[in-house]
Amino acid sequence: MKTYKNILLLSLIFVSVIAEAQGQYGRGGMGRQRNTMPQTNTQEAPKPLTADEMVDQQMPTISEALGLNPFEEAVLRTTLTKYIQKSIELQILKLPAEKTQEAMQKIIQEQDEELKANLTEEQYEAFTELQKNRFKPKKKKKKKTKD
């Protein structure tokens, strides 16, 4: 009888130790272990840029390509900020596609008219070329020289 109690006591201890080990390691010590660190979302959605931030990013390229003086640069910055702000507001409204397209065409037309009034013809043409290239300056081609 005494051996029976010892075997029962040992088996009870063994089962409790195994249960404790399984609780600590997830799946009985086999397979993946649980991460005890709390899950936090480290990747946040990028915050949309404001009109001023967009213009600030593009102005060095534009100013260099067009050869603007400080006054012309300030006028161009104001014009671009105004029309980019209008297009952002239009996107926020979430109008039907046709109305959005019509309003966007009107904004672009007004911007072009104001740019033509404030820039020389060469500067305006250079600006439209930059727009087509998404404000990436043209790469200067290196000429090969023969030795």
Coordinates of C-alpha atoms in Angstrom, one line a residue:
M1 CA 0.0 0.0 0.0
K2 CA 2.9 2.3 0.8
T3 CA 4.4 1.8 -2.6
Y4 CA 1.1 2.5 -4.2
K5 CA 0.9 5.9 -2.4
N6 CA 4.5 6.7 -3.4
I7 CA 3.8 5.8 -7.1
L8 CA 0.6 7.9 -7.0
L9 CA 2.4 10.8 -5.3
L10 CA 5.3 10.7 -7.9
S11 CA 2.9 10.5 -10.8
L12 CA 1.0 13.5 -9.5
I13 CA 4.2 15.5 -9.1
F14 CA 5.3 14.4 -12.6
V15 CA 2.0 15.5 -14.2
S16 CA 2.1 18.8 -12.4
V17 CA 5.7 19.5 -13.5
I18 CA 4.8 18.6 -17.1
A19 CA 1.7 20.9 -17.0
E20 CA 3.8 23.7 -15.6
A21 CA 6.4 23.2 -18.4
Q22 CA 3.7 23.3 -21.0
G23 CA 2.3 26.5 -19.7
Q24 CA 5.7 28.2 -19.9
Y25 CA 6.7 27.1 -23.3
G26 CA 3.4 27.2 -25.2
R27 CA 3.0 23.8 -26.8
G28 CA 4.7 21.5 -24.4
G29 CA 8.2 22.9 -25.1
M30 CA 8.0 21.8 -28.7
G31 CA 7.5 24.1 -31.7
R32 CA 7.3 27.8 -31.6
Q33 CA 7.6 29.7 -28.3
R34 CA 5.3 32.5 -27.5
N35 CA 6.5 36.0 -27.6
T36 CA 6.0 37.6 -24.2
M37 CA 6.5 41.1 -25.6
P38 CA 3.3 43.0 -26.3
Q39 CA 2.6 43.4 -30.0
T40 CA 2.8 47.0 -31.1
N41 CA 2.3 48.4 -34.5
T42 CA 5.6 50.0 -35.4
Q43 CA 4.6 50.8 -39.0
E44 CA 2.3 53.7 -39.0
A45 CA 0.6 54.9 -42.1
P46 CA 2.6 57.7 -43.7
K47 CA 1.1 61.1 -42.9
P48 CA 0.0 62.9 -46.1
L49 CA 2.1 65.9 -47.0
T50 CA 0.7 69.4 -46.9
A51 CA 0.8 71.7 -49.9
D52 CA 3.7 73.7 -48.3
E53 CA 5.7 70.5 -47.7
M54 CA 5.1 69.3 -51.3
V55 CA 6.2 72.6 -52.7
D56 CA 9.3 72.7 -50.4
Q57 CA 10.3 69.3 -51.7
Q58 CA 10.0 70.4 -55.4
M59 CA 11.3 74.0 -55.2
P60 CA 15.1 73.3 -55.2
T61 CA 14.7 71.3 -58.5
I62 CA 12.4 73.8 -60.0
S63 CA 14.5 76.8 -59.0
E64 CA 17.7 75.2 -60.4
A65 CA 16.0 74.2 -63.6
L66 CA 14.4 77.5 -64.3
G67 CA 17.1 79.8 -63.0
L68 CA 14.8 81.8 -60.7
N69 CA 15.8 84.8 -58.7
P70 CA 14.4 85.0 -55.1
F71 CA 11.4 87.1 -56.1
E72 CA 10.4 84.8 -58.9
E73 CA 10.9 81.8 -56.6
A74 CA 8.6 83.4 -54.0
V75 CA 5.9 84.1 -56.6
L76 CA 6.1 80.6 -58.0
R77 CA 6.1 79.0 -54.5
T78 CA 2.9 81.0 -53.7
T79 CA 1.2 80.0 -56.9
L80 CA 2.1 76.3 -56.6
T81 CA 1.0 76.1 -53.0
K82 CA -2.3 77.7 -53.8
Y83 CA -3.2 75.2 -56.5
I84 CA -1.8 72.2 -54.8
Q85 CA -4.0 73.1 -51.8
K86 CA -7.0 73.3 -54.0
S87 CA -6.3 69.9 -55.5
I88 CA -5.9 68.4 -51.9
E89 CA -9.2 70.0 -50.9
L90 CA -10.8 68.5 -54.0
Q91 CA -9.5 65.0 -53.0
I92 CA -10.9 65.4 -49.5
L93 CA -14.4 66.1 -50.9
K94 CA -14.4 62.7 -52.6
L95 CA -16.7 63.9 -55.4
P96 CA -17.8 61.5 -58.2
A97 CA -15.1 60.8 -60.8
E98 CA -16.6 63.0 -63.5
K99 CA -16.9 66.1 -61.2
T100 CA -13.5 65.5 -59.7
Q101 CA -11.9 65.3 -63.2
E102 CA -13.7 68.5 -64.4
A103 CA -12.7 70.4 -61.2
M104 CA -9.1 69.2 -61.6
Q105 CA -8.9 70.3 -65.2
K106 CA -10.2 73.7 -64.1
I107 CA -7.5 73.9 -61.4
I108 CA -4.8 72.9 -63.8
Q109 CA -6.0 75.5 -66.4
E110 CA -6.1 78.3 -63.8
Q111 CA -2.6 77.3 -62.6
D112 CA -1.2 77.3 -66.1
E113 CA -2.7 80.7 -66.8
E114 CA -1.1 82.2 -63.6
L115 CA 2.2 80.5 -64.4
K116 CA 2.3 81.9 -67.9
A117 CA 1.6 85.4 -66.5
N118 CA 4.4 85.1 -63.9
L119 CA 7.1 83.3 -65.8
T120 CA 9.0 84.0 -69.0
E121 CA 8.2 81.8 -71.9
E122 CA 11.4 79.8 -71.6
Q123 CA 10.8 79.4 -67.9
Y124 CA 7.3 78.2 -68.5
E125 CA 8.4 75.7 -71.1
A126 CA 11.1 74.4 -68.7
F127 CA 8.5 74.1 -65.9
T128 CA 6.1 72.1 -68.1
E129 CA 9.0 69.8 -69.1
L130 CA 9.7 69.3 -65.4
Q131 CA 6.0 68.5 -64.8
K132 CA 6.1 65.9 -67.5
N133 CA 9.2 64.3 -65.9
R134 CA 7.5 64.5 -62.4
F135 CA 10.0 67.1 -61.2
K136 CA 13.0 64.9 -61.8
P137 CA 15.8 66.9 -63.4
K138 CA 17.2 65.7 -66.7
K139 CA 20.4 63.7 -66.3
K140 CA 23.3 65.2 -68.0
K141 CA 24.8 62.9 -70.5
K142 CA 28.5 62.4 -70.4
K143 CA 30.2 62.6 -73.7
K144 CA 32.8 59.9 -74.5
T145 CA 36.2 61.2 -75.4
K146 CA 38.7 59.2 -77.3
D147 CA 42.2 58.9 -75.9

